[in-house]
Coordinates of C-alpha atoms and ligand atoms in Angstrom, one line a residue:
M1 CA -13.6 -14.4 12.7
P2 CA -14.9 -16.5 9.8
K3 CA -12.8 -19.4 8.8
L4 CA -11.2 -19.0 5.4
A5 CA -11.8 -21.9 3.1
P6 CA -8.8 -22.2 0.8
L7 CA -8.8 -22.7 -2.9
P8 CA -12.0 -21.9 -4.7
L9 CA -10.2 -19.0 -6.4
L10 CA -7.0 -20.8 -6.7
H11 CA -7.5 -20.8 -10.5
V12 CA -6.7 -17.1 -10.5
C13 CA -3.3 -17.7 -9.0
V14 CA -2.7 -20.9 -11.0
A15 CA -3.5 -19.2 -14.3
L16 CA -1.1 -16.5 -13.4
A17 CA 1.6 -18.5 -11.8
A18 CA 3.3 -19.2 -15.1
A19 CA 3.6 -15.5 -15.5
G20 CA 5.1 -15.2 -12.1
A21 CA 2.0 -13.7 -10.8
C22 CA 1.8 -14.8 -7.1
S23 CA 2.5 -17.5 -4.6
G24 CA 0.3 -19.0 -1.9
T25 CA -3.4 -19.6 -2.2
M26 CA -6.3 -17.4 -3.1
H27 CA -8.9 -17.6 -0.4
A28 CA -12.6 -17.8 -0.7
P29 CA -14.3 -14.5 0.1
A30 CA -15.1 -14.0 3.8
D31 CA -17.6 -11.3 4.6
T32 CA -17.2 -8.6 2.0
G33 CA -18.3 -5.2 0.9
A34 CA -19.1 -2.2 3.0
P35 CA -20.4 -2.6 6.5
A36 CA -24.1 -1.7 7.0
S37 CA -23.1 1.4 8.9
W38 CA -21.0 2.8 6.0
A39 CA -21.9 6.4 5.5
F40 CA -22.2 6.6 1.7
P41 CA -24.2 3.7 0.3
A42 CA -23.8 3.4 -3.5
D43 CA -27.4 4.2 -4.3
Q44 CA -27.2 7.6 -2.4
V45 CA -24.6 9.1 -4.7
V46 CA -26.8 9.8 -7.6
P47 CA -24.9 11.0 -10.8
T48 CA -25.7 14.2 -12.6
Y49 CA -26.2 13.8 -16.3
G50 CA -25.4 16.2 -19.1
A51 CA -25.6 16.0 -22.9
D52 CA -23.3 18.9 -23.7
G53 CA -20.8 19.2 -21.0
M54 CA -20.1 18.5 -17.3
V55 CA -18.1 20.3 -14.6
S56 CA -17.5 18.6 -11.3
T57 CA -15.9 20.5 -8.4
T58 CA -15.9 20.6 -4.7
D59 CA -18.1 23.8 -4.7
R60 CA -21.4 24.3 -6.5
V61 CA -20.8 27.9 -7.3
A62 CA -17.4 27.1 -9.0
S63 CA -19.0 24.2 -10.9
E64 CA -21.8 26.6 -12.1
I65 CA -19.2 29.1 -13.3
G66 CA -17.4 26.5 -15.3
A67 CA -20.7 25.2 -16.7
E68 CA -21.7 28.7 -17.7
V69 CA -18.4 29.0 -19.7
L70 CA -19.3 25.8 -21.5
R71 CA -22.8 27.1 -22.2
R72 CA -21.3 30.2 -23.8
G73 CA -19.4 28.1 -26.2
G74 CA -16.1 27.9 -24.3
N75 CA -14.1 24.7 -24.4
A76 CA -13.0 22.5 -21.5
V77 CA -9.8 24.5 -21.0
D78 CA -11.7 27.8 -20.9
A79 CA -14.0 26.4 -18.3
A80 CA -11.0 25.2 -16.3
V81 CA -9.5 28.7 -16.2
A82 CA -12.8 30.2 -14.9
T83 CA -13.3 27.4 -12.5
H84 CA -9.8 27.6 -11.1
F85 CA -10.1 31.3 -10.4
A86 CA -13.6 30.8 -8.9
L87 CA -12.3 28.2 -6.5
A88 CA -9.6 30.6 -5.4
V89 CA -12.4 32.7 -4.0
V90 CA -15.1 30.4 -2.9
N91 CA -12.8 27.7 -1.6
P92 CA -9.9 29.7 -0.2
E93 CA -8.7 26.8 2.0
A94 CA -7.8 24.8 -1.2
G95 CA -8.6 26.6 -4.4
N96 CA -5.8 29.1 -4.9
I97 CA -3.7 31.6 -6.7
G98 CA -1.0 31.2 -4.0
G99 CA -0.3 27.5 -4.8
G100 CA 0.2 25.3 -7.7
G101 CA -1.0 22.1 -9.4
F102 CA -1.2 19.9 -12.5
M103 CA -3.5 19.7 -15.5
I104 CA -4.1 16.7 -17.8
V105 CA -5.8 17.5 -21.1
R106 CA -7.2 15.1 -23.7
L107 CA -8.7 16.8 -26.7
A108 CA -11.3 15.2 -28.9
D109 CA -8.7 15.1 -31.8
G110 CA -6.5 12.8 -29.7
T111 CA -4.0 15.4 -28.4
T112 CA -2.9 14.7 -24.9
A113 CA -1.0 17.2 -22.7
A114 CA 0.3 17.4 -19.1
L115 CA 0.8 20.9 -17.7
D116 CA 3.2 21.3 -14.7
F117 CA 2.4 24.4 -12.6
R118 CA 3.9 23.0 -9.4
E119 CA 5.6 25.5 -7.1
K120 CA 9.4 25.8 -7.1
A121 CA 11.8 26.3 -4.3
P122 CA 13.0 29.9 -4.2
L123 CA 16.5 30.5 -5.5
G124 CA 17.7 31.3 -2.0
A125 CA 16.5 27.8 -0.7
T126 CA 19.1 25.5 0.7
R127 CA 19.1 21.8 1.5
D128 CA 19.1 22.2 5.3
M129 CA 17.0 25.3 5.5
Y130 CA 14.5 23.7 7.9
L131 CA 16.9 22.0 10.3
D132 CA 17.1 23.4 13.8
S133 CA 20.2 23.4 16.0
S134 CA 19.5 19.8 17.0
G135 CA 19.3 18.7 13.3
A136 CA 15.6 18.1 13.4
V137 CA 13.1 19.5 10.9
S138 CA 11.5 22.6 12.4
E139 CA 7.9 23.9 12.1
R140 CA 9.1 26.5 9.6
A141 CA 8.7 23.9 6.9
L142 CA 5.0 24.1 7.5
V143 CA 4.0 27.4 9.0
G144 CA 5.0 30.9 8.1
H145 CA 6.8 32.6 5.2
L146 CA 9.7 30.3 4.8
A147 CA 7.4 27.4 4.0
A148 CA 6.2 28.9 0.7
G149 CA 7.2 27.7 -2.7
V150 CA 7.0 30.1 -5.7
P151 CA 3.3 29.8 -6.7
G152 CA 2.4 28.3 -10.1
S153 CA -1.4 28.6 -10.5
V154 CA -1.6 31.8 -12.4
A155 CA 1.2 30.8 -14.8
G156 CA -0.5 27.5 -15.2
M157 CA -3.8 28.9 -16.1
W158 CA -2.2 31.4 -18.4
E159 CA -0.2 28.7 -20.2
A160 CA -3.2 26.4 -20.6
H161 CA -5.2 29.3 -22.0
R162 CA -2.5 30.4 -24.3
R163 CA -2.3 26.9 -25.9
F164 CA -5.8 25.7 -25.8
G165 CA -8.2 28.5 -24.8
S166 CA -10.8 30.0 -27.1
L167 CA -12.6 32.7 -25.1
P168 CA -10.9 36.0 -24.0
W169 CA -8.8 35.6 -20.9
A170 CA -10.3 38.5 -19.0
D171 CA -13.8 37.0 -19.5
L172 CA -12.7 33.9 -17.7
V173 CA -11.2 35.7 -14.7
H174 CA -14.1 38.1 -14.3
P175 CA -16.6 35.7 -12.6
A176 CA -14.0 35.2 -9.8
I177 CA -13.7 39.0 -9.4
N178 CA -17.5 39.2 -8.9
L179 CA -17.3 36.5 -6.3
A180 CA -14.4 38.2 -4.5
D181 CA -16.6 41.3 -4.3
G182 CA -18.9 39.4 -2.1
I183 CA -20.3 35.9 -1.7
V184 CA -22.9 34.5 0.6
V185 CA -21.1 32.1 3.0
H186 CA -22.3 28.5 2.8
A187 CA -22.2 25.8 5.4
R188 CA -18.9 24.3 4.4
L189 CA -16.9 27.5 4.3
A190 CA -18.4 28.6 7.6
S191 CA -17.6 25.3 9.3
S192 CA -14.0 25.2 7.8
L193 CA -13.3 28.7 9.1
R194 CA -14.9 28.0 12.5
S195 CA -12.8 25.0 13.1
H196 CA -9.6 26.7 12.2
V197 CA -9.8 29.9 14.1
E198 CA -6.6 29.3 16.1
E199 CA -4.6 28.7 12.9
L200 CA -6.1 31.7 11.2
R201 CA -5.2 34.0 14.1
R202 CA -1.5 33.3 13.8
F203 CA -0.9 35.9 11.0
P204 CA -2.6 39.3 11.1
A205 CA -3.4 39.7 7.4
T206 CA -5.0 36.2 7.4
S207 CA -7.0 37.0 10.5
A208 CA -8.1 40.3 9.1
I209 CA -9.7 38.6 6.1
F210 CA -11.1 35.5 7.6
L211 CA -11.9 36.5 11.1
G212 CA -12.8 40.2 10.5
D213 CA -14.0 41.4 13.9
G214 CA -12.5 38.4 15.6
Q215 CA -15.0 35.8 14.5
P216 CA -15.3 33.9 11.2
P217 CA -18.3 34.7 9.0
R218 CA -21.4 32.6 9.6
V219 CA -23.7 30.9 7.1
G220 CA -25.6 33.5 5.2
D221 CA -23.2 36.3 5.9
R222 CA -21.8 38.3 3.0
F223 CA -18.0 37.6 2.7
V224 CA -16.0 40.2 0.8
Q225 CA -12.4 39.6 -0.2
R226 CA -11.5 43.1 -1.4
D227 CA -7.8 42.7 -1.8
L228 CA -8.2 39.4 -3.6
A229 CA -10.7 41.1 -6.0
T230 CA -8.0 43.8 -6.8
T231 CA -5.3 41.2 -7.4
L232 CA -7.7 39.3 -9.7
R233 CA -8.4 42.5 -11.6
R234 CA -4.7 42.9 -12.2
I235 CA -4.6 39.3 -13.4
A236 CA -7.6 39.8 -15.7
R237 CA -6.0 42.9 -17.2
D238 CA -2.3 41.9 -17.4
G239 CA -2.5 38.1 -17.5
K240 CA 0.3 36.3 -15.9
D241 CA 2.3 39.5 -15.5
G242 CA -0.5 40.7 -13.2
F243 CA 0.8 38.2 -10.7
Y244 CA 4.5 37.6 -11.4
H245 CA 5.4 41.3 -12.0
G246 CA 4.3 44.7 -10.9
E247 CA 2.1 45.3 -7.8
T248 CA 1.3 41.7 -6.9
A249 CA 5.0 40.7 -7.1
A250 CA 5.9 43.7 -5.0
L251 CA 3.3 42.8 -2.4
I252 CA 4.6 39.2 -2.2
E253 CA 8.2 40.4 -1.8
A254 CA 7.2 42.9 0.9
E255 CA 5.3 40.1 2.8
M256 CA 8.4 37.9 2.6
R257 CA 10.6 40.6 4.0
R258 CA 8.2 41.3 6.8
G259 CA 8.0 37.6 7.8
G260 CA 11.5 36.4 7.2
G261 CA 10.7 34.6 4.0
I262 CA 13.2 34.3 1.1
M263 CA 11.0 34.5 -2.0
T264 CA 11.9 37.5 -4.2
R265 CA 10.6 39.3 -7.3
D266 CA 13.4 37.4 -9.2
D267 CA 11.8 34.1 -8.1
L268 CA 8.4 35.2 -9.4
A269 CA 9.8 36.6 -12.6
A270 CA 11.7 33.3 -13.2
Y271 CA 8.7 31.1 -12.7
N272 CA 7.6 28.9 -15.6
A273 CA 4.9 26.3 -16.1
P274 CA 6.2 23.6 -18.5
W275 CA 4.3 21.1 -20.6
R276 CA 5.5 17.5 -19.9
D277 CA 4.9 14.2 -21.5
P278 CA 2.0 12.5 -19.7
I279 CA 2.4 9.1 -18.2
V280 CA 0.4 6.8 -20.6
F281 CA -0.2 3.1 -19.9
E282 CA -2.6 0.4 -20.7
Y283 CA -4.9 -1.1 -18.0
R284 CA -7.1 -4.0 -19.2
D285 CA -7.5 -2.7 -22.7
H286 CA -8.1 0.9 -21.4
T287 CA -5.5 3.7 -21.8
V288 CA -4.7 5.7 -18.7
I289 CA -3.2 9.2 -19.0
S290 CA -1.9 10.8 -15.9
M291 CA 0.7 13.2 -14.5
P292 CA 4.4 12.6 -14.8
P293 CA 7.1 13.9 -12.3
P294 CA 7.4 16.2 -10.5
S295 CA 4.2 14.5 -9.5
S296 CA 4.6 10.9 -8.5
G297 CA 0.9 10.4 -9.2
G298 CA 1.1 8.9 -12.7
I299 CA 4.0 6.6 -12.2
T300 CA 2.8 5.3 -8.9
L301 CA -0.7 4.8 -10.3
A302 CA 0.8 2.9 -13.2
Q303 CA 2.8 0.7 -10.9
I304 CA -0.2 -0.2 -8.7
L305 CA -2.4 -0.9 -11.6
N306 CA 0.3 -2.8 -13.6
T307 CA 0.8 -5.1 -10.7
L308 CA -2.9 -5.6 -10.2
Q309 CA -3.4 -6.3 -13.9
G310 CA -2.0 -9.8 -13.5
F311 CA -4.9 -10.7 -11.2
D312 CA -8.5 -11.3 -12.1
L313 CA -9.9 -8.8 -9.7
R314 CA -13.4 -9.2 -11.2
S315 CA -13.5 -12.7 -9.8
L316 CA -13.1 -11.4 -6.3
D317 CA -15.7 -9.8 -4.1
Y318 CA -15.2 -6.2 -3.5
H319 CA -13.2 -5.6 -0.4
S320 CA -12.9 -9.3 0.3
P321 CA -9.7 -10.2 2.2
D322 CA -8.1 -11.4 -1.1
H323 CA -9.0 -8.1 -2.8
V324 CA -7.6 -5.9 0.0
H325 CA -4.5 -8.1 0.4
L326 CA -3.6 -7.9 -3.3
W327 CA -4.4 -4.2 -3.5
T328 CA -2.2 -3.5 -0.4
E329 CA 0.7 -5.6 -1.7
A330 CA 0.7 -3.8 -5.0
T331 CA 0.4 -0.4 -3.4
K332 CA 3.3 -0.8 -0.8
R333 CA 5.6 -1.9 -3.6
A334 CA 4.7 1.1 -5.7
F335 CA 5.1 3.6 -2.9
V336 CA 8.6 2.4 -1.8
D337 CA 9.8 3.2 -5.3
R338 CA 8.0 6.5 -5.3
N339 CA 9.6 7.6 -2.1
E340 CA 13.1 6.6 -3.3
Y341 CA 13.3 7.6 -6.9
L342 CA 10.7 10.2 -7.9
A343 CA 11.5 13.9 -7.9
D344 CA 11.7 16.9 -10.2
P345 CA 12.8 15.5 -13.6
D346 CA 14.7 18.8 -14.3
F347 CA 17.0 17.9 -11.5
V348 CA 17.0 14.1 -11.1
P349 CA 16.8 11.6 -14.0
Q350 CA 13.6 9.6 -13.6
P351 CA 13.6 5.9 -14.2
T352 CA 10.0 6.2 -15.7
R353 CA 10.3 3.6 -18.4
E354 CA 11.7 0.9 -16.0
L355 CA 9.2 1.5 -13.3
I356 CA 6.1 1.3 -15.5
S357 CA 7.3 -1.6 -17.7
D358 CA 5.5 -4.9 -17.9
G359 CA 8.7 -6.7 -16.8
Y360 CA 8.9 -4.7 -13.6
A361 CA 5.2 -5.4 -12.8
L362 CA 5.9 -9.1 -13.4
R363 CA 8.7 -9.1 -10.9
K364 CA 6.5 -7.3 -8.3
R365 CA 3.7 -9.8 -8.8
A366 CA 6.1 -12.7 -8.3
E367 CA 7.0 -11.2 -4.8
I368 CA 3.4 -11.3 -3.6
D369 CA 2.5 -14.2 -1.3
M370 CA -1.3 -14.6 -1.1
D371 CA -1.0 -16.1 2.4
R372 CA 1.1 -13.5 4.1
A373 CA 1.6 -9.8 4.0
T374 CA 5.2 -8.9 3.1
P375 CA 6.4 -6.5 5.9
S376 CA 7.3 -3.1 4.4
A377 CA 10.8 -3.5 5.9
R378 CA 11.3 -6.3 3.4
V379 CA 9.9 -4.3 0.4
L380 CA 12.9 -2.3 -0.7
P381 CA 13.7 0.0 -3.6
G382 CA 16.7 -0.9 -5.7
L383 CA 18.9 1.9 -4.2
G384 CA 18.8 0.4 -0.7
P385 CA 17.5 1.6 2.6
F386 CA 18.0 4.8 4.4
A387 CA 17.4 6.0 8.0
R388 CA 13.7 6.3 8.9
T389 CA 12.3 8.3 11.7
A390 CA 8.9 9.9 12.1
R391 CA 7.8 13.5 12.7
T392 CA 4.5 14.5 14.2
A393 CA 1.9 14.7 11.4
R394 CA -0.5 17.6 11.0
R395 CA -4.0 16.4 10.4
E396 CA -5.0 16.1 6.7
G397 CA -6.9 19.2 5.8
E398 CA -9.0 20.3 3.0
N399 CA -6.3 22.2 1.2
T400 CA -6.2 20.6 -2.1
T401 CA -8.9 20.3 -4.6
H402 CA -9.6 18.6 -7.9
Y403 CA -12.0 19.4 -10.7
S404 CA -13.0 17.5 -13.8
I405 CA -14.5 19.0 -17.0
V406 CA -15.7 17.6 -20.3
D407 CA -17.1 19.9 -23.0
R408 CA -19.6 19.2 -25.8
S409 CA -16.9 18.3 -28.3
G410 CA -15.5 15.7 -26.0
N411 CA -12.4 17.6 -24.8
A412 CA -11.5 16.6 -21.3
V413 CA -9.5 18.3 -18.6
A414 CA -8.5 17.1 -15.1
V415 CA -6.9 19.5 -12.7
T416 CA -5.6 19.0 -9.1
T417 CA -4.4 22.1 -7.3
T418 CA -3.2 22.8 -3.7
I419 CA -1.7 25.0 -1.1
N420 CA -0.6 21.8 0.6
S421 CA -1.8 21.8 4.2
L422 CA -4.4 23.6 6.3
Y423 CA -4.8 27.1 4.9
G424 CA -1.3 26.6 3.3
N425 CA 1.4 28.3 5.4
L426 CA -1.3 30.4 7.1
V427 CA 0.2 33.6 5.7
T428 CA -1.9 35.9 3.6
V429 CA 0.0 38.3 1.4
A430 CA -1.0 41.6 2.9
G431 CA -2.7 43.9 0.4
A432 CA -3.0 41.1 -2.2
G433 CA -5.6 39.0 -0.3
F434 CA -4.5 35.4 -0.9
L435 CA -3.0 32.6 1.2
L436 CA 0.4 31.2 0.4
N437 CA 1.2 27.6 0.1
N438 CA 3.5 25.5 2.4
E439 CA 4.5 23.2 -0.4
M440 CA 8.2 23.2 0.7
D441 CA 7.2 20.5 3.2
D442 CA 6.7 18.2 0.2
F443 CA 10.4 18.1 -0.2
A444 CA 12.4 15.7 1.9
A445 CA 13.6 18.4 4.3
L446 CA 15.8 15.8 6.0
P447 CA 15.9 12.8 3.6
G448 CA 14.9 9.6 5.4
T449 CA 12.5 11.3 7.8
A450 CA 8.8 11.6 7.4
N451 CA 7.0 14.7 6.3
Q452 CA 3.5 15.8 7.5
F453 CA 1.9 13.0 5.5
G454 CA 4.2 10.4 7.1
L455 CA 6.0 10.0 3.7
V456 CA 9.6 9.0 4.1
Q457 CA 11.3 10.3 1.0
G458 CA 14.9 10.1 -0.1
E459 CA 17.8 12.1 -1.5
A460 CA 16.2 12.5 -4.9
N461 CA 13.6 14.9 -3.4
A462 CA 16.0 16.9 -1.3
I463 CA 15.7 20.7 -1.4
E464 CA 17.6 22.6 -4.2
P465 CA 17.1 26.1 -5.4
G466 CA 14.6 26.3 -8.2
K467 CA 13.6 22.7 -7.9
R468 CA 10.0 21.5 -7.7
M469 CA 9.0 19.4 -4.7
L470 CA 7.6 15.9 -5.4
S471 CA 3.8 15.8 -5.4
A472 CA 1.2 13.0 -5.2
M473 CA -1.5 14.8 -7.2
T474 CA -2.9 12.5 -9.9
P475 CA -5.3 14.2 -12.3
T476 CA -6.2 11.3 -14.6
I477 CA -8.1 10.6 -17.8
V478 CA -9.0 7.0 -18.9
L479 CA -9.8 6.1 -22.5
D480 CA -12.0 3.1 -23.4
P481 CA -10.7 0.3 -25.6
A482 CA -11.9 2.3 -28.7
G483 CA -9.8 5.3 -27.6
R484 CA -12.7 7.5 -26.4
V485 CA -12.7 9.3 -23.1
K486 CA -14.3 7.1 -20.5
L487 CA -13.4 8.6 -17.1
V488 CA -12.0 11.9 -15.9
T489 CA -11.0 11.9 -12.2
G490 CA -8.8 13.0 -9.4
S491 CA -8.8 13.9 -5.7
P492 CA -7.1 15.8 -2.9
G493 CA -5.6 13.9 0.1
G494 CA -1.8 14.0 0.0
P495 CA -0.4 10.5 -0.7
T496 CA -3.9 9.1 -0.5
I497 CA -4.6 10.9 -3.7
I498 CA -2.8 8.1 -5.6
T499 CA -4.6 5.3 -3.9
T500 CA -7.9 7.1 -4.2
V501 CA -7.5 7.5 -7.9
A502 CA -6.3 3.9 -8.3
Q503 CA -9.5 2.8 -6.6
I504 CA -11.8 4.9 -8.7
V505 CA -10.1 3.6 -11.9
S506 CA -10.4 0.0 -10.7
N507 CA -14.0 0.5 -9.5
V508 CA -15.0 1.6 -13.0
V509 CA -12.8 -0.7 -15.1
D510 CA -12.7 -3.9 -13.0
F511 CA -15.9 -3.8 -11.0
G512 CA -18.1 -2.0 -13.6
M513 CA -19.4 0.5 -11.1
D514 CA -21.2 3.6 -12.3
V515 CA -19.7 6.9 -11.4
G516 CA -21.9 7.2 -8.3
G517 CA -21.0 3.7 -7.0
A518 CA -17.3 4.2 -7.8
T519 CA -17.3 7.4 -5.8
A520 CA -19.3 6.0 -2.9
A521 CA -17.3 2.8 -2.3
P522 CA -15.2 2.8 0.9
R523 CA -11.5 3.5 0.3
L524 CA -8.2 2.2 1.6
H525 CA -4.7 3.6 1.8
H526 CA -1.2 2.1 2.2
Q527 CA 2.0 4.0 1.5
H528 CA 4.7 1.5 2.4
L529 CA 5.6 3.4 5.6
P530 CA 3.9 3.3 8.0
D531 CA 3.2 -0.4 7.3
T532 CA -0.5 -0.1 7.9
I533 CA -3.6 -0.3 5.9
V534 CA -5.8 2.7 6.7
Y535 CA -9.5 2.4 6.0
E536 CA -12.3 4.9 6.3
R537 CA -14.5 5.3 9.3
A538 CA -16.9 2.3 9.4
G539 CA -15.5 1.4 6.0
M540 CA -14.5 -2.2 6.5
R541 CA -16.2 -5.2 8.0
A542 CA -14.9 -6.6 11.2
G543 CA -14.5 -10.0 9.6
T544 CA -12.4 -8.6 6.8
V545 CA -10.2 -6.7 9.3
A546 CA -9.7 -9.9 11.3
A547 CA -8.9 -12.0 8.2
L548 CA -6.3 -9.4 7.0
R549 CA -4.7 -9.3 10.5
A550 CA -4.4 -13.1 10.4
R551 CA -2.3 -12.6 7.2
G552 CA 0.0 -10.3 9.0
H553 CA -1.4 -6.9 8.0
A554 CA -1.6 -4.0 10.4
L555 CA -4.8 -2.0 10.0
R556 CA -6.1 1.3 11.4
E557 CA -9.5 2.9 11.0
R558 CA -9.2 6.7 10.2
S559 CA -11.4 9.1 12.1
G560 CA -12.8 10.5 8.9
Y561 CA -12.8 9.9 5.2
Q562 CA -10.3 9.6 2.4
G563 CA -10.3 12.0 -0.6
D564 CA -12.8 14.2 -2.4
T565 CA -13.1 12.8 -5.9
Q566 CA -14.6 14.7 -8.8
S567 CA -15.3 12.3 -11.5
I568 CA -17.0 12.2 -14.9
V569 CA -17.8 9.1 -16.8
V570 CA -18.7 9.2 -20.5
L571 CA -21.6 6.7 -21.1
P572 CA -21.7 4.5 -24.2
D573 CA -24.5 6.7 -25.7
G574 CA -22.2 9.8 -25.3
R575 CA -24.0 11.3 -22.3
L576 CA -21.9 12.5 -19.4
A577 CA -22.4 11.3 -15.9
G578 CA -20.8 13.3 -13.1
A579 CA -20.3 12.7 -9.4
A580 CA -19.0 15.0 -6.8
D581 CA -17.7 13.2 -3.7
P582 CA -20.3 13.3 -0.8
R583 CA -17.3 13.1 1.6
R584 CA -16.9 16.9 1.3
G585 CA -20.0 17.8 -0.7
G586 CA -19.4 19.5 -4.0
A587 CA -21.5 19.5 -7.2
A588 CA -21.3 18.0 -10.6
V589 CA -23.2 20.4 -13.0
G590 CA -24.3 19.1 -16.3
V591 CA -24.7 21.3 -19.4
R592 CA -27.5 20.9 -21.9
V593 CA -27.6 23.4 -24.7
A594 CA -31.0 24.3 -26.2
R595 CA -31.2 23.3 -29.8
P596 CA -33.4 25.0 -32.4
V597 CA -36.6 23.1 -33.0
V598 CA -36.8 21.8 -36.6
Q599 CA -40.3 22.3 -37.9
Ligands
LIG1 O1 1.3 17.8 -3.8 C1 1.0 17.0 -2.9 O2 1.1 15.8 -3.0 C2 0.4 17.6 -1.6 N1 0.9 18.9 -1.4 C3 -1.1 17.5 -1.6 C4 -1.7 17.9 -0.3 C5 -3.1 17.5 -0.1 O3 -3.7 16.9 -0.9 C6 -3.7 17.9 1.2 N2 -5.1 17.7 1.2 N3 -6.1 17.5 1.3

């Protein structure tokens, strides 16, 4: 382990000490950056460029469909609607009409908007509905009919289109219908289905679609989702009512009855997708616009970045022990508040202003000791501790997805959408052809115990009928100091969504990385509990790990990678640079519209 020479960076701390920034000493960088064996060197993530628009998604076909809408003169919201429905077909493990999500919009005229199409607990839900006879949380919070929240995606797309869309609704749904009539299976879908055969077998309607004659489709096979195509036709024809009323609603209710679920046609009819005030905060002369509760994303992102704002990160080597230490200390302090206070604002008053205030960040900075990690047990929210126990975690699946879009006028849209975990609750609505979410597990089913992501959440996020479960999804748009869109980003990954987005923003704003480098850089995660820094496979140098352990941090290398960002950066000359994350392998598709040649 390299010996850390103290002090060369002490000026950072000294300069900030007067503002209560930190205590202890900044250390000189030890060995830094990504290890030689890191899987995604910065120069291998080559951005895509576009003069007249950009769509970045986890699937090339979906990106092409969004880009085609832009080519036809649709705006960024039109493209989002078409992309969303396309992802529901080509990326059924994450894209969805059976789940929900969040959209951040920033129009070229300066309008900002945050759309909440998060699922809601059915009206028959009760606080203890997942507790078994021994008082523990049962598997029914994750698998099967009872795990589903009332889906929000179709209402969300309908509402976004009603407010901002310019092309006819049906034209935006039709490409997805064509895809549901038959796609050629590509490697990622084949591999995802192949590795989840056991899960897909658990419910017959799911098995019938994805396992056909007992085996999943292979690369190059034609994959037809006939029932999904029919459902999409109803949505194309009747809009939102094609999902929340009539045949689709009847099929959902029948599925619920068959499997012991509680969602009814009344739940579907009562569903709404409200506009909320986005979280807006300044980060080093940039303006960050992100999602408010019921997503914790925007507030927690603001808390992390507000805390870091007091430190001159630019003077630190990337992923040096000082950088990781500061980042971790800021993050664990943000997550303890997230887990305690944040919840559906329609049910629980949210202390948004206090949590994202400068004064609060100042207090948090003053708690940070540069020499020692503060144990999470000593990092407490204002409301005091509650009992903490762990439940077995399901592995993080590819069940959430993010897409970013900018159109030729400069309108920007960021959407993150999910069915929560591996193929949602594993239940396909028979006759309707789509998987349902298991978003109910994002509630604190037993406040004070961990959910599938290991998040230990409190009373604020307890189950109540009609309430939306707290999310970590963080669709985010960053404006440059002149108020122009600079970055559109977001990611899947449960609680790691927030830390992934925080790192993308910091990579671009603090470290001046281009969109490819910001995407490629190895990522970290800390969520207060468990009190462990999790880094990506081969994503941190041994010397850095040792130096952090010496400061009292626990570290763990994850077996895979963190997140699947889809990011667009607007370059100073107005061109768009897009990067799909190589961790899952999507595509950023640039748009260039042919212009008449002037003789
Ligand atoms: O809303 C949330 O925070 C979670 N349901 C997201 C789950 C997720 O990102 C899983 N996947 N990759």
